[in-house]
PDB file of C-alpha atoms and ligand atoms in Angstrom:
ATOM      1  CA  MET A   1      26.725  -2.412  -1.089  1.00  0.00           C
ATOM      2  CA  SER A   2      22.888  -1.878  -1.357  1.00  0.00           C
ATOM      3  CA  TRP A   3      23.125   1.388   0.686  1.00  0.00           C
ATOM      4  CA  LEU A   4      25.977   2.576  -1.614  1.00  0.00           C
ATOM      5  CA  LEU A   5      24.037   1.938  -4.828  1.00  0.00           C
ATOM      6  CA  LEU A   6      20.957   3.562  -3.398  1.00  0.00           C
ATOM      7  CA  ARG A   7      22.968   6.618  -2.399  1.00  0.00           C
ATOM      8  CA  LEU A   8      24.539   6.853  -5.870  1.00  0.00           C
ATOM      9  CA  GLU A   9      20.999   6.769  -7.390  1.00  0.00           C
ATOM     10  CA  LEU A  10      19.817   9.431  -4.934  1.00  0.00           C
ATOM     11  CA  ARG A  11      22.703  11.623  -5.978  1.00  0.00           C
ATOM     12  CA  ARG A  12      21.474  11.523  -9.615  1.00  0.00           C
ATOM     13  CA  TRP A  13      18.077  12.655  -8.370  1.00  0.00           C
ATOM     14  CA  ARG A  14      19.606  15.562  -6.411  1.00  0.00           C
ATOM     15  CA  ALA A  15      21.700  16.551  -9.479  1.00  0.00           C
ATOM     16  CA  ALA A  16      18.437  16.820 -11.435  1.00  0.00           C
ATOM     17  CA  GLY A  17      16.860  18.856  -8.667  1.00  0.00           C
ATOM     18  CA  ARG A  18      14.272  16.148  -7.884  1.00  0.00           C
ATOM     19  CA  LYS A  19      12.936  14.535  -4.604  1.00  0.00           C
ATOM     20  CA  PRO A  20      11.457  11.035  -4.634  1.00  0.00           C
ATOM     21  CA  VAL A  21       7.815  10.723  -3.432  1.00  0.00           C
ATOM     22  CA  LEU A  22       6.944   7.849  -1.279  1.00  0.00           C
ATOM     23  CA  TRP A  23       3.628   6.652   0.241  1.00  0.00           C
ATOM     24  CA  TRP A  24       2.779   3.930   2.729  1.00  0.00           C
ATOM     25  CA  ARG A  25       0.073   1.289   2.757  1.00  0.00           C
ATOM     26  CA  ASP A  26      -0.367  -1.327   5.479  1.00  0.00           C
ATOM     27  CA  ASP A  27      -2.772  -4.245   4.737  1.00  0.00           C
ATOM     28  CA  ASP A  28      -5.084  -6.627   6.649  1.00  0.00           C
ATOM     29  CA  ALA A  29      -6.222  -4.693   9.759  1.00  0.00           C
ATOM     30  CA  ARG A  30      -9.572  -5.676  11.212  1.00  0.00           C
ATOM     31  CA  ALA A  31      -9.381  -4.536  14.883  1.00  0.00           C
ATOM     32  CA  PRO A  32      -6.991  -2.950  17.437  1.00  0.00           C
ATOM     33  CA  SER A  33      -4.034  -5.094  18.367  1.00  0.00           C
ATOM     34  CA  ALA A  34      -0.577  -4.693  20.001  1.00  0.00           C
ATOM     35  CA  GLU A  35       0.914  -4.799  16.515  1.00  0.00           C
ATOM     36  CA  LEU A  36      -1.392  -1.990  15.319  1.00  0.00           C
ATOM     37  CA  ASP A  37      -0.355   0.106  18.308  1.00  0.00           C
ATOM     38  CA  ARG A  38       3.175  -0.351  17.324  1.00  0.00           C
ATOM     39  CA  LEU A  39       2.493   0.587  13.708  1.00  0.00           C
ATOM     40  CA  LEU A  40       0.567   3.718  14.711  1.00  0.00           C
ATOM     41  CA  ASP A  41       3.298   4.769  17.158  1.00  0.00           C
ATOM     42  CA  LEU A  42       5.908   4.449  14.354  1.00  0.00           C
ATOM     43  CA  ALA A  43       3.805   6.466  11.966  1.00  0.00           C
ATOM     44  CA  ALA A  44       3.314   9.170  14.530  1.00  0.00           C
ATOM     45  CA  ARG A  45       6.830   9.430  15.685  1.00  0.00           C
ATOM     46  CA  HIS A  46       8.087   9.728  12.028  1.00  0.00           C
ATOM     47  CA  ALA A  47       5.179  12.014  11.078  1.00  0.00           C
ATOM     48  CA  THR A  48       4.475   9.867   8.118  1.00  0.00           C
ATOM     49  CA  PRO A  49       1.006   9.576   6.509  1.00  0.00           C
ATOM     50  CA  LEU A  50      -0.334   6.018   6.584  1.00  0.00           C
ATOM     51  CA  THR A  51      -3.106   4.230   4.699  1.00  0.00           C
ATOM     52  CA  LEU A  52      -4.569   1.304   6.398  1.00  0.00           C
ATOM     53  CA  ALA A  53      -6.259  -1.168   4.192  1.00  0.00           C
ATOM     54  CA  VAL A  54      -8.962  -2.559   6.403  1.00  0.00           C
ATOM     55  CA  ILE A  55     -10.977  -5.735   5.778  1.00  0.00           C
ATOM     56  CA  PRO A  56     -14.611  -4.778   6.163  1.00  0.00           C
ATOM     57  CA  ASP A  57     -16.193  -8.046   7.206  1.00  0.00           C
ATOM     58  CA  GLY A  58     -16.990  -7.280  10.797  1.00  0.00           C
ATOM     59  CA  ASP A  59     -17.689  -4.533  13.374  1.00  0.00           C
ATOM     60  CA  ILE A  60     -14.980  -1.889  12.975  1.00  0.00           C
ATOM     61  CA  THR A  61     -16.085   0.456  15.770  1.00  0.00           C
ATOM     62  CA  ALA A  62     -13.212  -0.502  18.089  1.00  0.00           C
ATOM     63  CA  LEU A  63     -10.706   0.049  15.263  1.00  0.00           C
ATOM     64  CA  ALA A  64     -12.164   3.425  14.366  1.00  0.00           C
ATOM     65  CA  ALA A  65     -11.974   4.387  18.031  1.00  0.00           C
ATOM     66  CA  ARG A  66      -8.420   3.383  18.334  1.00  0.00           C
ATOM     67  CA  LEU A  67      -7.376   5.404  15.220  1.00  0.00           C
ATOM     68  CA  GLY A  68      -8.751   8.553  16.628  1.00  0.00           C
ATOM     69  CA  ASP A  69      -8.826  11.665  14.501  1.00  0.00           C
ATOM     70  CA  THR A  70      -5.197  12.663  13.977  1.00  0.00           C
ATOM     71  CA  GLY A  71      -5.713  13.131  10.180  1.00  0.00           C
ATOM     72  CA  GLN A  72      -2.505  11.177   9.662  1.00  0.00           C
ATOM     73  CA  VAL A  73      -4.213   7.797   9.064  1.00  0.00           C
ATOM     74  CA  CYS A  74      -6.568   7.079   6.277  1.00  0.00           C
ATOM     75  CA  VAL A  75      -8.644   3.975   6.146  1.00  0.00           C
ATOM     76  CA  ALA A  76      -9.094   2.243   2.713  1.00  0.00           C
ATOM     77  CA  GLN A  77     -11.321  -0.727   1.810  1.00  0.00           C
ATOM     78  CA  HIS A  78      -9.332  -3.919   1.626  1.00  0.00           C
ATOM     79  CA  GLY A  79     -11.672  -6.160  -0.366  1.00  0.00           C
ATOM     80  CA  ILE A  80     -14.912  -7.477   0.970  1.00  0.00           C
ATOM     81  CA  ASP A  81     -13.995 -10.274   3.345  1.00  0.00           C
ATOM     82  CA  HIS A  82     -10.434 -11.466   2.266  1.00  0.00           C
ATOM     83  CA  GLN A  83     -11.794 -14.917   1.330  1.00  0.00           C
ATOM     84  CA  ASN A  84     -10.330 -16.728  -1.649  1.00  0.00           C
ATOM     85  CA  ARG A  85     -13.033 -17.697  -4.144  1.00  0.00           C
ATOM     86  CA  ARG A  86     -10.710 -18.835  -6.820  1.00  0.00           C
ATOM     87  CA  THR A  87      -9.474 -22.227  -7.784  1.00  0.00           C
ATOM     88  CA  GLY A  88      -5.959 -22.455  -8.934  1.00  0.00           C
ATOM     89  CA  PRO A  89      -2.675 -20.819  -7.742  1.00  0.00           C
ATOM     90  CA  ALA A  90      -3.657 -17.084  -7.923  1.00  0.00           C
ATOM     91  CA  ALA A  91      -5.922 -16.044  -5.037  1.00  0.00           C
ATOM     92  CA  GLY A  92      -8.793 -13.555  -5.442  1.00  0.00           C
ATOM     93  CA  GLU A  93     -12.102 -12.655  -3.862  1.00  0.00           C
ATOM     94  CA  PHE A  94     -13.990 -12.422  -7.016  1.00  0.00           C
ATOM     95  CA  PRO A  95     -14.458 -15.573  -9.266  1.00  0.00           C
ATOM     96  CA  PRO A  96     -13.809 -14.906 -12.999  1.00  0.00           C
ATOM     97  CA  GLU A  97     -17.480 -15.642 -13.788  1.00  0.00           C
ATOM     98  CA  TRP A  98     -18.793 -12.792 -11.549  1.00  0.00           C
ATOM     99  CA  ARG A  99     -20.303 -10.040 -13.638  1.00  0.00           C
ATOM    100  CA  ARG A 100     -19.748  -6.317 -13.099  1.00  0.00           C
ATOM    101  CA  ILE A 101     -23.076  -5.875 -11.216  1.00  0.00           C
ATOM    102  CA  ARG A 102     -22.276  -8.657  -8.720  1.00  0.00           C
ATOM    103  CA  VAL A 103     -18.897  -7.292  -8.107  1.00  0.00           C
ATOM    104  CA  ALA A 104     -20.350  -3.810  -7.570  1.00  0.00           C
ATOM    105  CA  THR A 105     -22.968  -5.077  -5.206  1.00  0.00           C
ATOM    106  CA  GLN A 106     -20.276  -6.738  -3.106  1.00  0.00           C
ATOM    107  CA  LEU A 107     -18.128  -3.612  -3.184  1.00  0.00           C
ATOM    108  CA  ARG A 108     -21.052  -1.518  -1.922  1.00  0.00           C
ATOM    109  CA  ALA A 109     -21.826  -3.853   0.980  1.00  0.00           C
ATOM    110  CA  GLY A 110     -18.210  -3.777   2.072  1.00  0.00           C
ATOM    111  CA  TRP A 111     -18.113   0.025   1.897  1.00  0.00           C
ATOM    112  CA  ALA A 112     -21.337   0.348   4.004  1.00  0.00           C
ATOM    113  CA  ARG A 113     -19.615  -1.328   6.866  1.00  0.00           C
ATOM    114  CA  LEU A 114     -16.280   0.532   6.486  1.00  0.00           C
ATOM    115  CA  ALA A 115     -17.954   3.887   6.065  1.00  0.00           C
ATOM    116  CA  GLN A 116     -18.809   3.911   9.784  1.00  0.00           C
ATOM    117  CA  ALA A 117     -15.162   4.747  10.479  1.00  0.00           C
ATOM    118  CA  PRO A 118     -14.644   8.502  10.364  1.00  0.00           C
ATOM    119  CA  GLN A 119     -11.243   7.984   8.852  1.00  0.00           C
ATOM    120  CA  ALA A 120     -12.659   6.003   5.868  1.00  0.00           C
ATOM    121  CA  ALA A 121     -11.893   7.163   2.376  1.00  0.00           C
ATOM    122  CA  ARG A 122     -13.670   5.540  -0.605  1.00  0.00           C
ATOM    123  CA  ILE A 123     -10.442   3.908  -1.955  1.00  0.00           C
ATOM    124  CA  PHE A 124     -10.206   0.160  -2.795  1.00  0.00           C
ATOM    125  CA  VAL A 125      -7.406  -2.204  -2.242  1.00  0.00           C
ATOM    126  CA  PRO A 126      -7.896  -5.624  -3.763  1.00  0.00           C
ATOM    127  CA  PRO A 127      -6.638  -8.519  -1.512  1.00  0.00           C
ATOM    128  CA  TRP A 128      -3.629 -10.356  -3.083  1.00  0.00           C
ATOM    129  CA  ASN A 129      -3.451  -7.374  -5.411  1.00  0.00           C
ATOM    130  CA  ASP A 130      -5.897  -9.378  -7.606  1.00  0.00           C
ATOM    131  CA  ILE A 131      -7.512  -7.448 -10.421  1.00  0.00           C
ATOM    132  CA  HIS A 132     -10.762  -8.990 -11.643  1.00  0.00           C
ATOM    133  CA  PRO A 133     -11.509  -7.921 -15.291  1.00  0.00           C
ATOM    134  CA  GLU A 134     -14.747  -6.060 -14.135  1.00  0.00           C
ATOM    135  CA  LEU A 135     -13.148  -4.480 -11.038  1.00  0.00           C
ATOM    136  CA  ALA A 136     -12.115  -1.088 -12.508  1.00  0.00           C
ATOM    137  CA  CYS A 137     -15.621  -0.580 -14.042  1.00  0.00           C
ATOM    138  CA  ALA A 138     -17.442  -1.673 -10.941  1.00  0.00           C
ATOM    139  CA  LEU A 139     -15.365   0.730  -8.831  1.00  0.00           C
ATOM    140  CA  GLU A 140     -16.386   3.589 -11.184  1.00  0.00           C
ATOM    141  CA  ASP A 141     -20.045   2.483 -10.988  1.00  0.00           C
ATOM    142  CA  CYS A 142     -19.762   2.747  -7.147  1.00  0.00           C
ATOM    143  CA  GLY A 143     -18.175   6.167  -7.055  1.00  0.00           C
ATOM    144  CA  TYR A 144     -14.714   5.175  -5.642  1.00  0.00           C
ATOM    145  CA  ARG A 145     -12.080   7.966  -5.582  1.00  0.00           C
ATOM    146  CA  GLY A 146      -9.423   5.569  -6.709  1.00  0.00           C
ATOM    147  CA  TRP A 147      -7.680   2.300  -5.981  1.00  0.00           C
ATOM    148  CA  SER A 148      -4.408   0.684  -5.239  1.00  0.00           C
ATOM    149  CA  ALA A 149      -2.895  -2.547  -6.264  1.00  0.00           C
ATOM    150  CA  TRP A 150       0.669  -3.579  -7.076  1.00  0.00           C
ATOM    151  CA  GLY A 151       3.464  -2.647  -9.446  1.00  0.00           C
ATOM    152  CA  GLU A 152       2.230  -0.032 -11.912  1.00  0.00           C
ATOM    153  CA  MET A 153       4.116   3.313 -12.071  1.00  0.00           C
ATOM    154  CA  ALA A 154       1.203   5.398 -13.422  1.00  0.00           C
ATOM    155  CA  SER A 155      -2.627   4.964 -13.517  1.00  0.00           C
ATOM    156  CA  PRO A 156      -3.103   2.484 -16.407  1.00  0.00           C
ATOM    157  CA  GLY A 157      -6.850   2.971 -16.809  1.00  0.00           C
ATOM    158  CA  GLN A 158      -9.379   5.652 -16.424  1.00  0.00           C
ATOM    159  CA  ALA A 159      -9.876   5.410 -12.611  1.00  0.00           C
ATOM    160  CA  PRO A 160      -7.098   6.983 -10.519  1.00  0.00           C
ATOM    161  CA  ARG A 161      -4.841   4.219  -9.274  1.00  0.00           C
ATOM    162  CA  VAL A 162      -1.681   4.468  -7.120  1.00  0.00           C
ATOM    163  CA  ASP A 163       0.131   1.189  -6.507  1.00  0.00           C
ATOM    164  CA  ALA A 164       2.565  -0.142  -4.020  1.00  0.00           C
ATOM    165  CA  HIS A 165       6.053  -1.262  -5.160  1.00  0.00           C
ATOM    166  CA  LEU A 166       8.147  -2.199  -2.082  1.00  0.00           C
ATOM    167  CA  ASP A 167       7.162  -5.077  -0.030  1.00  0.00           C
ATOM    168  CA  LEU A 168       8.805  -5.207   3.426  1.00  0.00           C
ATOM    169  CA  MET A 169       8.018  -8.907   3.715  1.00  0.00           C
ATOM    170  CA  ARG A 170       8.767 -12.110   1.832  1.00  0.00           C
ATOM    171  CA  TRP A 171       5.885 -14.606   1.555  1.00  0.00           C
ATOM    172  CA  ARG A 172       7.068 -17.871   0.104  1.00  0.00           C
ATOM    173  CA  GLY A 173       7.741 -20.361   2.867  1.00  0.00           C
ATOM    174  CA  GLY A 174       6.157 -18.277   5.551  1.00  0.00           C
ATOM    175  CA  ALA A 175       6.031 -14.485   6.059  1.00  0.00           C
ATOM    176  CA  ARG A 176       9.342 -12.845   7.156  1.00  0.00           C
ATOM    177  CA  PHE A 177      11.394  -9.748   6.553  1.00  0.00           C
ATOM    178  CA  ARG A 178      12.361  -9.354   2.914  1.00  0.00           C
ATOM    179  CA  GLY A 179      15.981  -8.429   3.996  1.00  0.00           C
ATOM    180  CA  GLU A 180      17.692  -5.069   3.884  1.00  0.00           C
ATOM    181  CA  GLY A 181      19.757  -5.816   0.703  1.00  0.00           C
ATOM    182  CA  ARG A 182      16.693  -6.993  -1.303  1.00  0.00           C
ATOM    183  CA  PHE A 183      14.533  -4.126  -0.052  1.00  0.00           C
ATOM    184  CA  LEU A 184      17.076  -1.439  -0.850  1.00  0.00           C
ATOM    185  CA  SER A 185      17.845  -2.874  -4.259  1.00  0.00           C
ATOM    186  CA  ASP A 186      14.100  -2.898  -5.075  1.00  0.00           C
ATOM    187  CA  LEU A 187      13.926   0.764  -4.043  1.00  0.00           C
ATOM    188  CA  THR A 188      17.021   1.596  -6.188  1.00  0.00           C
ATOM    189  CA  ALA A 189      15.420  -0.106  -9.260  1.00  0.00           C
ATOM    190  CA  GLN A 190      12.113   1.843  -8.699  1.00  0.00           C
ATOM    191  CA  LEU A 191      14.057   5.118  -8.424  1.00  0.00           C
ATOM    192  CA  ALA A 192      16.188   4.366 -11.518  1.00  0.00           C
ATOM    193  CA  SER A 193      13.237   3.426 -13.704  1.00  0.00           C
ATOM    194  CA  ARG A 194      11.424   6.642 -12.826  1.00  0.00           C
ATOM    195  CA  ARG A 195      14.575   8.694 -13.487  1.00  0.00           C
ATOM    196  CA  ARG A 196      15.151   7.050 -16.894  1.00  0.00           C
ATOM    197  CA  SER A 197      11.571   7.580 -18.025  1.00  0.00           C
ATOM    198  CA  GLY A 198      11.333  11.143 -16.641  1.00  0.00           C
ATOM    199  CA  ALA A 199       8.542  10.045 -14.308  1.00  0.00           C
ATOM    200  CA  TRP A 200      10.097  11.902 -11.345  1.00  0.00           C
ATOM    201  CA  SER A 201       6.834  12.558  -9.533  1.00  0.00           C
ATOM    202  CA  ALA A 202       5.490   8.957  -9.867  1.00  0.00           C
ATOM    203  CA  PRO A 203       5.145   7.863  -6.218  1.00  0.00           C
ATOM    204  CA  ILE A 204       6.757   4.708  -4.857  1.00  0.00           C
ATOM    205  CA  GLY A 205       4.531   2.755  -2.555  1.00  0.00           C
ATOM    206  CA  LEU A 206       5.791   0.903   0.570  1.00  0.00           C
ATOM    207  CA  LEU A 207       3.673  -2.163   1.537  1.00  0.00           C
ATOM    208  CA  THR A 208       3.645  -3.427   5.038  1.00  0.00           C
ATOM    209  CA  HIS A 209       1.609  -6.084   7.006  1.00  0.00           C
ATOM    210  CA  HIS A 210       1.759  -5.117  10.686  1.00  0.00           C
ATOM    211  CA  LEU A 211       0.248  -8.434  11.895  1.00  0.00           C
ATOM    212  CA  VAL A 212       3.056 -10.593  10.622  1.00  0.00           C
ATOM    213  CA  HIS A 213       6.155  -8.395  10.963  1.00  0.00           C
ATOM    214  CA  ASP A 214       9.102 -10.134  12.631  1.00  0.00           C
ATOM    215  CA  ALA A 215      11.599  -8.224  14.808  1.00  0.00           C
ATOM    216  CA  ARG A 216      14.003  -7.525  11.833  1.00  0.00           C
ATOM    217  CA  ALA A 217      11.033  -6.120   9.833  1.00  0.00           C
ATOM    218  CA  TRP A 218      10.036  -3.687  12.635  1.00  0.00           C
ATOM    219  CA  SER A 219      13.606  -2.675  13.210  1.00  0.00           C
ATOM    220  CA  PHE A 220      14.295  -2.039   9.512  1.00  0.00           C
ATOM    221  CA  LEU A 221      11.067  -0.129   9.087  1.00  0.00           C
ATOM    222  CA  GLU A 222      12.015   2.161  11.918  1.00  0.00           C
ATOM    223  CA  THR A 223      15.455   2.767  10.344  1.00  0.00           C
ATOM    224  CA  PHE A 224      14.001   3.279   6.920  1.00  0.00           C
ATOM    225  CA  LEU A 225      11.396   5.782   7.952  1.00  0.00           C
ATOM    226  CA  GLY A 226      13.950   7.874   9.808  1.00  0.00           C
ATOM    227  CA  TRP A 227      16.578   7.701   7.041  1.00  0.00           C
ATOM    228  CA  SER A 228      14.133   8.467   4.212  1.00  0.00           C
ATOM    229  CA  ARG A 229      13.110  11.806   5.602  1.00  0.00           C
ATOM    230  CA  GLY A 230      16.545  12.746   6.774  1.00  0.00           C
ATOM    231  CA  GLN A 231      19.603  11.820   4.716  1.00  0.00           C
ATOM    232  CA  GLY A 232      17.399  10.138   2.051  1.00  0.00           C
ATOM    233  CA  GLY A 233      15.739  13.495   1.232  1.00  0.00           C
ATOM    234  CA  MET A 234      12.417  11.800   0.339  1.00  0.00           C
ATOM    235  CA  THR A 235       8.912  13.126   0.659  1.00  0.00           C
ATOM    236  CA  TRP A 236       6.073  11.098   2.112  1.00  0.00           C
ATOM    237  CA  ASN A 237       2.643  11.910   0.709  1.00  0.00           C
ATOM    238  CA  ALA A 238      -0.924  10.678   1.702  1.00  0.00           C
ATOM    239  CA  LEU A 239      -2.691   8.363  -0.717  1.00  0.00           C
ATOM    240  CA  PRO A 240      -5.883  10.519  -1.073  1.00  0.00           C
ATOM    241  CA  ASP A 241      -3.687  13.405  -2.265  1.00  0.00           C
ATOM    242  CA  LEU A 242      -1.811  11.233  -4.662  1.00  0.00           C
ATOM    243  CA  LEU A 243      -5.017   9.789  -6.118  1.00  0.00           C
ATOM    244  CA  ALA A 244      -6.474  13.229  -6.519  1.00  0.00           C
ATOM    245  CA  ALA A 245      -3.326  14.253  -8.458  1.00  0.00           C
ATOM    246  CA  ALA A 246      -3.481  11.061 -10.521  1.00  0.00           C
ATOM    247  CA  GLY A 247      -7.033  11.892 -11.576  1.00  0.00           C
ATOM    248  CA  HIS A 248      -5.974  15.201 -13.258  1.00  0.00           C
TER     249      HIS A 248
HETATM  250 ZN1   ZN B   1      -4.540  -8.622   2.383  1.00  0.00          ZN
END
């Protein structure tokens, strides 16, 4: 049923002469791992550009060496250390009382560590997709090219922002594959809302977390990447290019 509804939606896109634009972000890398090898292999075999959101709280030399220089993988800054400094249910690195200058100072320190990787692009991805009230201004102060959080279709503020919309995983009660039906109906809903508002070129972001994928998540990801380019008729773009377009 989910595949059927998705195919019907894609038929409407084709009738309008439009192709959906996708992009891919994977969060929480710090170092090389067997799971990272699997992710990079998947991206390479499907020739799909990938943005790795890397936590800059340690030495990233080994990670940078593993990534090599294929040009297919871009490294973005995933917060400062992925530590929750909030009280209450919503997690975030920056407590509400932190001022713009304090947020900016922390952003710069994280970037200084990440910038050692040749693949690093000055793009910020806040952990838990948490948006501190001073974050957008602090990113501008520091000269970031843009940022990426969750759920918006277009750049809501002045700084270029391209979000993720499709989570491969479910989180409540322990990380596990979201399920094919849920994932595909999320995608269909994202496509339909773009078609209805005429936002044909608004990218749809896939979010993965390679360190916690179960077997079903890996298997579906493989299927989806292959299908999206083939029968799905979708285009995968790189985040830096999408941010540059969003800034115009
Ligand atoms: Zn994270």
